[in-house]
Tab-separated table of C-alpha atoms in Angstrom:
chain	number	residue	atom	x	y	z
A	146	ALA	CA	-51.179	40.134	57.310
A	147	ARG	CA	-51.354	43.137	59.575
A	148	HIS	CA	-50.401	46.850	59.433
A	149	ALA	CA	-50.921	50.090	61.399
A	150	ALA	CA	-54.051	51.983	61.038
A	151	MET	CA	-53.800	54.557	58.290
A	152	PRO	CA	-55.944	57.760	58.051
A	153	ASP	CA	-59.542	57.506	56.859
A	154	VAL	CA	-58.703	59.401	53.629
A	155	PRO	CA	-58.367	58.370	49.940
A	156	ALA	CA	-54.996	56.852	49.275
A	157	ALA	CA	-52.711	58.157	46.690
A	158	ARG	CA	-53.133	56.771	43.184
A	159	PHE	CA	-51.063	56.819	39.987
A	160	GLN	CA	-51.775	55.757	36.285
A	161	SER	CA	-49.742	56.617	33.411
A	162	SER	CA	-48.859	55.714	29.939
A	163	ASN	CA	-46.567	52.926	31.192
A	164	GLY	CA	-48.274	49.988	32.765
A	165	THR	CA	-45.051	48.680	34.421
A	166	LEU	CA	-44.625	52.170	36.263
A	167	ASP	CA	-48.262	51.767	37.505
A	168	ALA	CA	-47.534	48.144	38.785
A	169	VAL	CA	-44.270	49.427	40.564
A	170	PHE	CA	-46.316	52.288	42.293
A	171	GLN	CA	-48.627	49.534	43.779
A	172	LEU	CA	-45.631	47.503	44.750
A	173	THR	CA	-44.119	50.371	46.771
A	174	ALA	CA	-47.288	51.326	48.413
A	175	HIS	CA	-48.125	47.710	49.484
A	176	SER	CA	-44.596	47.276	50.784
A	177	ALA	CA	-44.561	50.305	53.020
A	178	LEU	CA	-47.961	49.638	54.399
A	179	PHE	CA	-47.118	46.096	55.548
A	180	ALA	CA	-43.875	47.336	57.009
A	181	SER	CA	-45.847	49.693	59.293
A	182	GLN	CA	-47.185	47.928	62.443
A	183	GLU	CA	-46.852	49.244	66.048
A	184	GLN	CA	-43.660	50.844	64.603
A	185	PHE	CA	-41.887	50.678	61.331
A	186	VAL	CA	-40.421	47.186	61.250
A	187	ASP	CA	-37.270	45.828	59.488
A	188	THR	CA	-39.282	43.244	57.840
A	189	PRO	CA	-42.632	41.659	58.784
A	190	THR	CA	-40.953	38.164	58.413
A	191	ARG	CA	-37.873	38.416	60.325
A	192	GLU	CA	-36.551	41.264	62.438
A	193	LYS	CA	-39.270	43.500	64.181
A	194	GLY	CA	-36.994	46.159	65.481
A	195	ALA	CA	-37.408	49.709	64.206
A	196	PHE	CA	-34.315	50.593	62.168
A	197	LEU	CA	-33.679	54.250	61.342
A	198	GLY	CA	-32.826	53.761	57.874
A	199	ASP	CA	-35.704	51.427	57.169
A	200	GLY	CA	-38.121	53.570	59.244
A	201	MET	CA	-37.249	56.686	57.359
A	202	ASN	CA	-37.868	55.119	53.993
A	203	ASP	CA	-41.110	53.482	55.097
A	204	SER	CA	-42.309	56.657	56.726
A	205	LEU	CA	-41.786	58.744	53.474
A	206	THR	CA	-43.784	56.304	51.564
A	207	THR	CA	-46.752	56.054	54.123
A	208	MET	CA	-46.946	59.873	54.505
A	209	HIS	CA	-47.118	60.394	50.645
A	210	ALA	CA	-49.373	57.338	49.957
A	211	PHE	CA	-51.675	57.199	52.835
A	212	GLY	CA	-51.385	60.764	54.504
A	213	GLU	CA	-49.978	58.842	57.574
A	214	GLN	CA	-48.553	61.053	60.364
A	215	ASN	CA	-48.913	59.116	63.758
A	216	VAL	CA	-46.375	56.205	63.200
A	217	THR	CA	-43.861	58.774	61.789
A	218	TRP	CA	-44.464	61.152	64.776
A	219	GLN	CA	-43.798	58.269	67.325
A	220	ALA	CA	-40.699	56.958	65.545
A	221	LEU	CA	-39.163	60.416	65.429
A	222	HIS	CA	-39.569	60.832	69.089
A	223	ASP	CA	-38.498	57.302	69.863
A	224	PHE	CA	-35.125	57.915	68.029
A	225	ALA	CA	-34.812	61.262	69.822
A	226	ASN	CA	-35.218	59.362	73.073
A	227	SER	CA	-32.418	57.071	72.049
A	228	GLN	CA	-29.969	60.081	71.761
A	229	ALA	CA	-31.021	61.248	75.264
A	230	ARG	CA	-30.501	57.789	76.720
A	231	TYR	CA	-27.329	56.792	75.035
A	232	TRP	CA	-25.463	59.408	73.151
A	233	PRO	CA	-24.369	62.568	74.724
A	234	ASP	CA	-22.087	63.188	71.660
A	235	GLY	CA	-25.170	63.517	69.551
A	236	ARG	CA	-25.549	60.118	67.920
A	237	ILE	CA	-28.756	58.249	67.350
A	238	ASN	CA	-29.506	54.641	67.742
A	239	ALA	CA	-29.616	52.481	64.613
A	240	VAL	CA	-32.462	50.611	65.960
A	241	TYR	CA	-34.905	51.758	68.760
A	242	PRO	CA	-36.761	50.762	70.799
A	243	ASN	CA	-35.557	47.224	71.224
A	244	GLY	CA	-33.253	45.280	73.487
A	245	ASP	CA	-29.830	46.245	71.743
A	246	GLY	CA	-28.775	48.914	74.063
A	247	ALA	CA	-26.412	51.651	72.534
A	248	ARG	CA	-26.047	50.608	68.791
A	249	ASP	CA	-25.451	53.135	66.092
A	250	ILE	CA	-24.891	53.405	62.454
A	251	PRO	CA	-23.330	56.801	61.352
A	252	ASP	CA	-25.357	56.916	58.151
A	253	GLY	CA	-28.594	56.554	60.138
A	254	THR	CA	-27.634	59.361	62.610
A	255	VAL	CA	-26.937	61.780	59.876
A	256	ALA	CA	-30.130	60.833	58.011
A	257	TYR	CA	-32.368	61.848	61.021
A	258	PRO	CA	-32.425	65.714	60.324
A	259	ASP	CA	-33.760	65.001	56.767
A	260	TRP	CA	-36.341	62.792	58.065
A	261	LEU	CA	-37.602	65.412	60.487
A	262	TRP	CA	-37.598	68.006	57.721
A	263	GLN	CA	-39.711	65.635	55.264
A	264	TYR	CA	-42.179	65.139	58.127
A	265	TYR	CA	-42.583	68.812	58.487
A	266	LEU	CA	-43.108	69.412	54.731
A	267	GLU	CA	-45.880	66.814	54.830
A	268	THR	CA	-47.546	67.914	58.068
A	269	GLY	CA	-46.682	71.626	58.598
A	270	ASP	CA	-46.150	70.404	62.241
A	271	ARG	CA	-43.990	73.318	63.581
A	272	THR	CA	-44.427	72.305	67.222
A	273	THR	CA	-42.802	69.041	66.673
A	274	LEU	CA	-39.990	70.617	64.470
A	275	ALA	CA	-39.402	72.958	67.435
A	276	ALA	CA	-39.410	70.230	70.032
A	277	LEU	CA	-36.838	68.056	67.969
A	278	TYR	CA	-34.710	70.816	66.703
A	279	PRO	CA	-32.183	70.402	69.524
A	280	VAL	CA	-31.798	66.707	68.515
A	281	VAL	CA	-30.805	67.627	64.987
A	282	ALA	CA	-28.650	70.481	66.328
A	283	ARG	CA	-26.672	67.900	68.304
A	284	VAL	CA	-26.401	65.711	65.329
A	285	ALA	CA	-24.968	68.596	63.387
A	286	ASP	CA	-22.247	69.256	66.145
A	287	TYR	CA	-21.479	65.548	66.251
A	288	VAL	CA	-20.703	65.742	62.473
A	289	TRP	CA	-18.738	68.905	62.477
A	290	ARG	CA	-16.483	67.711	65.341
A	291	ALA	CA	-15.356	64.912	62.913
A	292	VAL	CA	-14.210	67.337	60.288
A	293	ASP	CA	-10.368	67.035	59.808
A	294	PRO	CA	-8.814	70.631	59.797
A	295	ALA	CA	-6.142	69.453	57.376
A	296	THR	CA	-8.759	68.446	54.652
A	297	GLY	CA	-12.092	69.958	55.665
A	298	LEU	CA	-13.627	66.676	55.276
A	299	VAL	CA	-15.731	64.549	57.671
A	300	THR	CA	-13.221	61.825	58.539
A	301	ARG	CA	-13.453	58.722	60.743
A	302	LEU	CA	-16.864	59.693	61.870
A	303	PRO	CA	-17.258	58.009	65.333
A	304	GLY	CA	-19.851	55.312	65.363
A	305	GLY	CA	-20.608	51.783	64.046
A	306	SER	CA	-18.248	48.821	64.235
A	307	ASP	CA	-17.100	45.955	61.802
A	308	GLU	CA	-19.150	46.347	58.756
A	309	TYR	CA	-20.608	49.694	59.812
A	310	LEU	CA	-17.326	51.412	60.976
A	311	TYR	CA	-17.223	55.009	59.655
A	312	GLY	CA	-20.404	54.526	57.759
A	313	ILE	CA	-22.421	51.547	56.272
A	314	VAL	CA	-22.669	53.246	52.783
A	315	ASP	CA	-25.175	50.611	51.617
A	316	TRP	CA	-26.614	47.141	52.630
A	317	PRO	CA	-26.395	44.287	52.210
A	318	PRO	CA	-22.571	44.281	51.407
A	319	ALA	CA	-23.325	43.070	47.940
A	320	MET	CA	-25.337	46.342	47.364
A	321	ARG	CA	-22.144	48.487	47.745
A	322	TYR	CA	-21.151	47.496	44.238
A	323	GLY	CA	-17.506	47.757	45.035
A	324	TYR	CA	-17.596	50.897	47.167
A	325	ASP	CA	-14.179	51.399	48.687
A	326	MET	CA	-14.692	50.639	52.270
A	327	GLN	CA	-10.886	51.256	53.108
A	328	THR	CA	-11.596	55.163	52.871
A	329	VAL	CA	-11.817	56.945	56.123
A	330	ALA	CA	-13.211	60.171	54.748
A	331	ARG	CA	-16.155	58.685	52.866
A	332	THR	CA	-17.761	60.679	50.246
A	333	THR	CA	-21.111	59.407	50.995
A	334	LEU	CA	-20.944	60.624	54.543
A	335	ASN	CA	-19.601	63.949	53.540
A	336	ASP	CA	-22.567	64.317	51.085
A	337	LEU	CA	-24.903	63.468	53.984
A	338	ALA	CA	-23.016	65.975	56.189
A	339	VAL	CA	-23.842	68.710	53.722
A	340	ASN	CA	-27.576	67.746	53.848
A	341	VAL	CA	-27.534	67.865	57.589
A	342	PHE	CA	-26.115	71.448	57.687
A	343	ASP	CA	-28.658	72.240	55.004
A	344	ARG	CA	-31.676	70.900	56.983
A	345	VAL	CA	-30.437	72.522	60.257
A	346	SER	CA	-30.114	75.962	58.558
A	347	GLN	CA	-33.798	75.639	57.110
A	348	MET	CA	-35.173	74.659	60.504
A	349	ALA	CA	-33.269	77.374	62.230
A	350	VAL	CA	-34.645	79.927	59.741
A	351	LEU	CA	-38.265	78.764	60.527
A	352	LEU	CA	-37.727	78.921	64.195
A	353	GLY	CA	-36.273	82.446	64.136
A	354	ARG	CA	-32.716	81.292	65.146
A	355	GLY	CA	-30.793	83.516	62.596
A	356	ASP	CA	-27.361	82.985	64.063
A	357	GLU	CA	-27.648	79.236	64.124
A	358	ALA	CA	-28.899	79.343	60.514
A	359	ALA	CA	-25.840	81.237	59.417
A	360	ALA	CA	-23.556	79.043	61.296
A	361	ALA	CA	-25.161	75.882	59.636
A	362	ARG	CA	-24.787	77.517	56.089
A	363	ASN	CA	-21.042	78.263	56.787
A	364	ARG	CA	-20.557	74.580	57.740
A	365	ARG	CA	-22.435	73.431	54.544
A	366	GLY	CA	-20.304	75.595	52.377
A	367	ALA	CA	-17.042	74.566	54.043
A	368	VAL	CA	-17.784	70.817	53.607
A	369	THR	CA	-19.162	71.324	50.067
A	370	ASN	CA	-16.029	73.179	48.960
A	371	ALA	CA	-13.770	70.403	50.508
A	372	ILE	CA	-15.739	67.623	48.689
A	373	ASN	CA	-15.331	69.364	45.387
A	374	ALA	CA	-11.699	70.315	46.047
A	375	ARG	CA	-10.573	66.759	47.339
A	376	LEU	CA	-13.111	63.983	46.219
A	377	THR	CA	-13.362	64.441	42.452
A	378	ARG	CA	-11.406	63.107	39.535
A	379	PRO	CA	-10.041	65.482	36.886
A	380	ASP	CA	-13.199	64.787	34.883
A	381	GLY	CA	-15.468	66.116	37.914
A	382	ILE	CA	-16.750	62.631	38.885
A	383	TYR	CA	-16.798	61.842	42.524
A	384	ILE	CA	-14.584	59.108	43.958
A	385	ASP	CA	-15.342	57.191	47.102
A	386	GLY	CA	-13.140	59.010	49.466
A	387	LEU	CA	-9.788	59.453	50.970
A	388	GLU	CA	-7.630	56.462	52.177
A	389	ALA	CA	-5.883	56.619	55.558
A	390	ASP	CA	-2.787	57.919	53.892
A	391	GLY	CA	-4.600	60.765	52.370
A	392	SER	CA	-4.596	59.489	48.958
A	393	GLN	CA	-7.791	59.379	46.799
A	394	SER	CA	-9.691	56.193	46.222
A	395	THR	CA	-9.559	54.931	42.648
A	396	HIS	CA	-13.108	53.858	42.718
A	397	ALA	CA	-16.025	56.161	41.667
A	398	SER	CA	-19.325	54.772	43.033
A	399	GLN	CA	-22.917	55.379	41.998
A	400	GLN	CA	-23.584	56.111	45.771
A	401	ALA	CA	-20.855	58.881	45.862
A	402	ASN	CA	-22.149	60.500	42.719
A	403	ALA	CA	-25.887	60.158	43.229
A	404	LEU	CA	-25.817	61.569	46.841
A	405	ALA	CA	-23.686	64.493	45.548
A	406	LEU	CA	-26.323	65.264	42.951
A	407	ALA	CA	-29.309	64.833	45.357
A	408	PHE	CA	-27.982	67.032	48.043
A	409	GLY	CA	-26.809	69.864	45.896
A	410	VAL	CA	-23.090	69.351	46.232
A	411	VAL	CA	-22.185	69.197	42.483
A	412	PRO	CA	-21.378	72.764	40.932
A	413	VAL	CA	-23.873	73.740	38.006
A	414	ASP	CA	-21.260	73.188	35.412
A	415	ARG	CA	-20.710	69.631	36.305
A	416	VAL	CA	-24.136	68.470	36.802
A	417	ALA	CA	-24.458	67.120	33.206
A	418	ALA	CA	-21.440	65.022	33.552
A	419	VAL	CA	-22.162	63.667	36.809
A	420	GLY	CA	-25.805	62.945	35.918
A	421	ALA	CA	-24.599	61.175	32.703
A	422	TYR	CA	-22.226	59.012	34.872
A	423	VAL	CA	-24.798	58.026	37.380
A	424	SER	CA	-27.369	57.262	34.522
A	425	HIS	CA	-24.755	55.224	32.792
A	426	LEU	CA	-24.332	52.977	35.852
A	427	GLY	CA	-28.115	51.927	35.643
A	428	ILE	CA	-28.716	50.625	39.234
A	429	ALA	CA	-25.383	50.239	41.159
A	430	LEU	CA	-26.578	50.873	44.684
A	431	GLY	CA	-29.214	49.124	46.993
A	432	PRO	CA	-32.850	49.633	47.512
A	433	ILE	CA	-32.255	51.661	50.706
A	434	ASN	CA	-30.748	54.406	48.531
A	435	GLY	CA	-33.187	53.974	45.572
A	436	LEU	CA	-35.102	57.264	46.176
A	437	THR	CA	-31.748	59.184	46.228
A	438	LEU	CA	-30.890	57.650	42.893
A	439	LEU	CA	-34.191	58.760	41.366
A	440	ARG	CA	-33.938	62.338	42.804
A	441	ALA	CA	-30.352	62.499	41.510
A	442	LEU	CA	-31.421	61.639	38.015
A	443	HIS	CA	-34.202	64.237	38.099
A	444	ASP	CA	-31.913	66.911	39.609
A	445	ALA	CA	-29.611	66.274	36.510
A	446	GLY	CA	-32.594	66.724	34.140
A	447	ARG	CA	-32.651	63.008	33.312
A	448	ASP	CA	-36.431	62.235	33.971
A	449	THR	CA	-36.502	59.877	31.050
A	450	ASP	CA	-33.719	57.797	32.416
A	451	MET	CA	-35.534	57.859	35.801
A	452	ALA	CA	-38.692	56.336	34.188
A	453	ARG	CA	-36.624	53.828	32.269
A	454	ILE	CA	-34.837	52.466	35.453
A	455	LEU	CA	-38.078	52.282	37.336
A	456	SER	CA	-39.741	50.262	34.564
A	457	ASP	CA	-36.860	47.957	33.612
A	458	ARG	CA	-37.938	44.412	34.073
A	459	LYS	CA	-34.603	42.796	32.819
A	460	HIS	CA	-32.076	44.213	35.129
A	461	PRO	CA	-32.057	44.466	38.889
A	462	GLY	CA	-34.590	47.010	40.201
A	463	TRP	CA	-38.193	47.518	41.201
A	464	ALA	CA	-39.695	46.303	37.835
A	465	HIS	CA	-37.399	43.131	38.076
A	466	ILE	CA	-38.929	42.224	41.262
A	467	LEU	CA	-42.371	42.271	39.633
A	468	ALA	CA	-40.924	40.224	36.828
A	469	GLN	CA	-39.734	37.557	39.138
A	470	GLY	CA	-43.176	37.340	40.796
A	471	GLY	CA	-42.381	39.328	43.863
A	472	THR	CA	-45.079	41.158	45.705
A	473	PHE	CA	-43.020	43.092	48.145
A	474	THR	CA	-39.835	45.219	47.849
A	475	TRP	CA	-36.699	43.246	48.653
A	476	GLU	CA	-33.782	43.989	51.106
A	477	SER	CA	-31.302	43.485	48.119
A	478	TRP	CA	-31.896	43.587	44.336
A	479	THR	CA	-30.133	40.071	44.236
A	480	PRO	CA	-31.282	38.448	47.521
A	481	SER	CA	-29.392	35.506	48.769
A	482	ASP	CA	-30.969	32.877	50.909
A	483	LEU	CA	-27.368	31.933	52.227
A	484	GLU	CA	-27.059	35.468	53.622
A	485	GLY	CA	-30.564	35.695	54.918
A	486	ASP	CA	-31.636	38.528	52.819
A	487	SER	CA	-35.225	39.474	53.274
A	488	MET	CA	-37.700	39.498	50.366
A	489	SER	CA	-40.221	41.708	52.338
A	490	HIS	CA	-38.225	44.772	53.155
A	491	GLY	CA	-39.988	48.103	53.042
A	492	TRP	CA	-37.017	50.267	52.499
A	493	GLY	CA	-37.247	49.994	48.790
A	494	SER	CA	-40.774	51.506	48.918
A	495	SER	CA	-39.673	55.050	49.047
A	496	ALA	CA	-39.329	55.125	45.260
A	497	LEU	CA	-43.067	55.956	45.400
A	498	VAL	CA	-42.105	59.566	46.445
A	499	ALA	CA	-40.341	60.058	43.037
A	500	PHE	CA	-43.596	59.030	41.243
A	501	GLN	CA	-45.224	62.013	42.853
A	502	GLU	CA	-42.298	64.415	42.895
A	503	VAL	CA	-41.143	63.839	39.392
A	504	LEU	CA	-43.652	61.984	37.270
A	505	LEU	CA	-46.859	63.707	38.665
A	506	GLY	CA	-44.596	66.685	39.245
A	507	ILE	CA	-45.792	67.848	42.685
A	508	THR	CA	-43.721	68.667	45.715
A	509	PRO	CA	-44.558	70.394	48.982
A	510	ARG	CA	-43.088	73.876	49.881
A	511	PRO	CA	-42.009	74.906	53.230
A	512	ALA	CA	-44.593	77.064	54.914
A	513	ALA	CA	-43.801	80.759	54.752
A	514	GLY	CA	-45.449	81.756	57.973
A	515	ALA	CA	-46.743	80.268	61.239
A	516	VAL	CA	-50.330	79.948	59.774
A	517	GLY	CA	-51.997	78.987	56.550
A	518	GLY	CA	-52.411	75.944	54.521
A	519	PRO	CA	-49.999	73.886	52.535
A	520	THR	CA	-48.476	75.133	49.278
A	521	PHE	CA	-46.896	73.053	46.545
A	522	ASP	CA	-44.698	73.405	43.372
A	523	ILE	CA	-46.118	71.629	40.291
A	524	THR	CA	-43.766	71.009	37.298
A	525	PRO	CA	-44.710	68.341	34.653
A	526	PRO	CA	-41.522	66.259	33.872
A	527	ALA	CA	-39.484	66.749	30.725
A	528	GLY	CA	-39.968	63.107	29.604
A	529	GLY	CA	-40.434	59.524	30.427
A	530	VAL	CA	-44.181	59.243	30.101
A	531	THR	CA	-46.762	60.997	27.895
A	532	HIS	CA	-49.591	61.100	30.244
A	533	VAL	CA	-50.148	60.832	34.029
A	534	GLY	CA	-53.138	60.933	36.416
A	535	GLY	CA	-53.023	60.672	40.208
A	536	ARG	CA	-54.128	61.653	43.585
A	537	ILE	CA	-52.059	62.745	46.536
A	538	PRO	CA	-53.416	63.050	50.118
A	539	THR	CA	-52.388	66.283	51.969
A	540	ILE	CA	-53.378	67.827	55.255
A	541	ALA	CA	-55.694	70.098	53.324
A	542	GLY	CA	-57.386	67.145	51.547
A	543	SER	CA	-56.754	65.336	48.327
A	544	ILE	CA	-54.888	66.899	45.366
A	545	ASP	CA	-56.129	65.427	41.964
A	546	LEU	CA	-53.624	66.138	39.176
A	547	GLY	CA	-53.287	64.813	35.433
A	548	TRP	CA	-51.523	65.959	32.544
A	549	GLN	CA	-50.902	64.713	29.011
A	550	ARG	CA	-48.758	65.762	26.134
A	551	ASP	CA	-49.976	65.798	22.534
A	552	GLY	CA	-47.186	66.824	20.136
A	553	ARG	CA	-46.204	70.483	21.185
A	554	HIS	CA	-49.128	70.816	23.504
A	555	LEU	CA	-49.430	69.928	27.210
A	556	THR	CA	-52.862	69.826	29.011
A	557	LEU	CA	-52.882	69.947	32.782
A	558	GLU	CA	-55.969	69.366	34.967
A	559	LEU	CA	-55.688	70.027	38.577
A	560	ALA	CA	-58.148	70.237	41.642
A	561	LEU	CA	-56.637	71.955	44.655
A	562	PRO	CA	-58.585	71.378	48.002
A	563	PRO	CA	-59.629	74.351	50.269
A	564	ASN	CA	-56.802	76.258	51.977
A	565	ALA	CA	-54.133	74.888	49.586
A	566	GLY	CA	-52.105	76.859	47.112
A	567	ALA	CA	-49.682	76.057	44.265
A	568	GLN	CA	-47.175	77.443	41.834
A	569	LEU	CA	-47.296	75.902	38.527
A	570	HIS	CA	-44.268	75.870	36.123
A	571	LEU	CA	-45.668	75.191	32.570
A	572	PRO	CA	-43.656	74.669	29.447
A	573	ALA	CA	-44.314	77.581	27.243
A	574	ARG	CA	-42.271	80.329	25.602
A	575	THR	CA	-44.623	83.194	26.353
A	576	VAL	CA	-47.601	83.980	28.661
A	577	GLY	CA	-49.861	84.187	25.558
A	578	ALA	CA	-49.250	80.511	24.808
A	579	VAL	CA	-50.931	79.465	27.978
A	580	THR	CA	-54.876	79.231	28.522
A	581	GLU	CA	-56.970	78.157	31.494
A	582	HIS	CA	-60.260	76.895	30.579
A	583	GLY	CA	-59.859	78.114	27.153
A	584	ARG	CA	-59.306	81.664	28.335
A	585	PRO	CA	-56.075	83.524	28.239
A	586	VAL	CA	-54.334	82.763	31.364
A	587	THR	CA	-53.995	86.494	32.081
A	588	LYS	CA	-57.764	86.644	32.331
A	589	ALA	CA	-58.405	83.447	34.200
A	590	SER	CA	-60.084	83.726	37.617
A	591	GLY	CA	-58.011	82.806	40.649
A	592	VAL	CA	-54.747	82.813	38.571
A	593	HIS	CA	-51.847	85.254	39.121
A	594	VAL	CA	-49.212	85.102	36.419
A	595	ASP	CA	-45.682	85.512	37.835
A	596	GLY	CA	-43.810	85.584	34.550
A	597	ALA	CA	-42.007	83.777	31.809
A	598	ALA	CA	-38.418	82.739	31.532
A	599	ASN	CA	-36.345	80.096	29.794
A	600	GLY	CA	-39.212	78.401	28.164
A	601	ILE	CA	-41.292	78.253	31.380
A	602	VAL	CA	-44.412	80.261	32.302
A	603	THR	CA	-45.044	80.276	36.083
A	604	VAL	CA	-48.376	80.988	37.686
A	605	THR	CA	-49.565	81.009	41.237
A	606	ILE	CA	-53.049	79.684	42.102
A	607	GLY	CA	-55.487	78.952	45.089
A	608	ALA	CA	-58.005	76.251	45.678
A	609	GLY	CA	-60.234	75.319	42.815
A	610	SER	CA	-60.397	73.264	39.719
A	611	TYR	CA	-58.233	74.323	36.714
A	612	THR	CA	-57.535	73.131	33.166
A	613	PHE	CA	-54.305	74.638	31.650
A	614	ARG	CA	-53.126	74.104	28.004
A	615	THR	CA	-49.805	75.178	26.682
């Protein structure tokens, strides 16, 4: 067994009140590690090419679990080179470098800007962000040119062929769970387009390109409005897209609804209904979209459902792989030897990110200026587990975080490394209900109280060790 060299820093860890969740965390970390070689590989046991969709998922996991930066940096530049070599219209190769020549999958191209943004959040590497910004700007233009003026939707997005034409949606085909592949304006690609314009806007702001940021925001708004006007049922649930004759698909997939939640497409007054629909379906999308499903459930306020799905050993999913004796995430929840499905596919590993973002409750924040250390948002989840402890490697050093609930009380212990900062969102009705090391939080050293609203007390802290109790 072989893998790329990882940084010589303590790896991430996770331990909770749910032993199955702990085992799934280890499964995902192991899978991403051994799918990282000279480049991110499709699978260690079959195809060695660096696929964009696979690589992005592996990369998110290795950055979060091991503090990895170098393999990701190289992969981002490799795929940028494929655009320069083959695609003047802004597309990006589906797999590169290898011997396939010009080969694209639309969903991969539109995922690239998000990958670059996630790399920036983990590393603060503004130089690389600036160098690759023209690549993502060309991706955004490629997507915008495919918007049909009659509907406002991305339609027949050029790229792919056969099973990949107008977008792959999910893979292998069994993992589409009945997605309507006859649609030409696919909801999944329109959801992804919204995210492209979102990321371009955020990058343009950081780089001082105000006009380009405004243009990207306008594009985002236009496509979002078109999705909500044309791609929903009367009950607000998202259908799979528009058919060639302009009629709505009659199928409403988990992919269409989960992506809409995860990328902020769903209006606030519909979030609860769409979240309930996604949760009701359990897992009805493939491992490559697993992180999107988990983020969607979190964004809908369904952290308990997220933990339940992650630890469900009876039905297809991560814990079911463990129950079947698996030691590596699979290409499909229901792999078929006849179809040649891999049982060592790293792309299902990105669920690890949700362990840190939701169950530990820590996410990186974009840097406000050109200098300074990383900052984080810390929000314990509303449910799913009763106690969690873990470590996360960051560019400033390791963050150690643990919390536990005891009746109405929550105790949170946190150690932030030098040059790091965080904003904590603690469940308490009033500032007076929060202490730090037994002192009123208003009198705690190194703690700035930002305020209390809607049952949450928010404080800002710098490096150091803290014990908060609500």
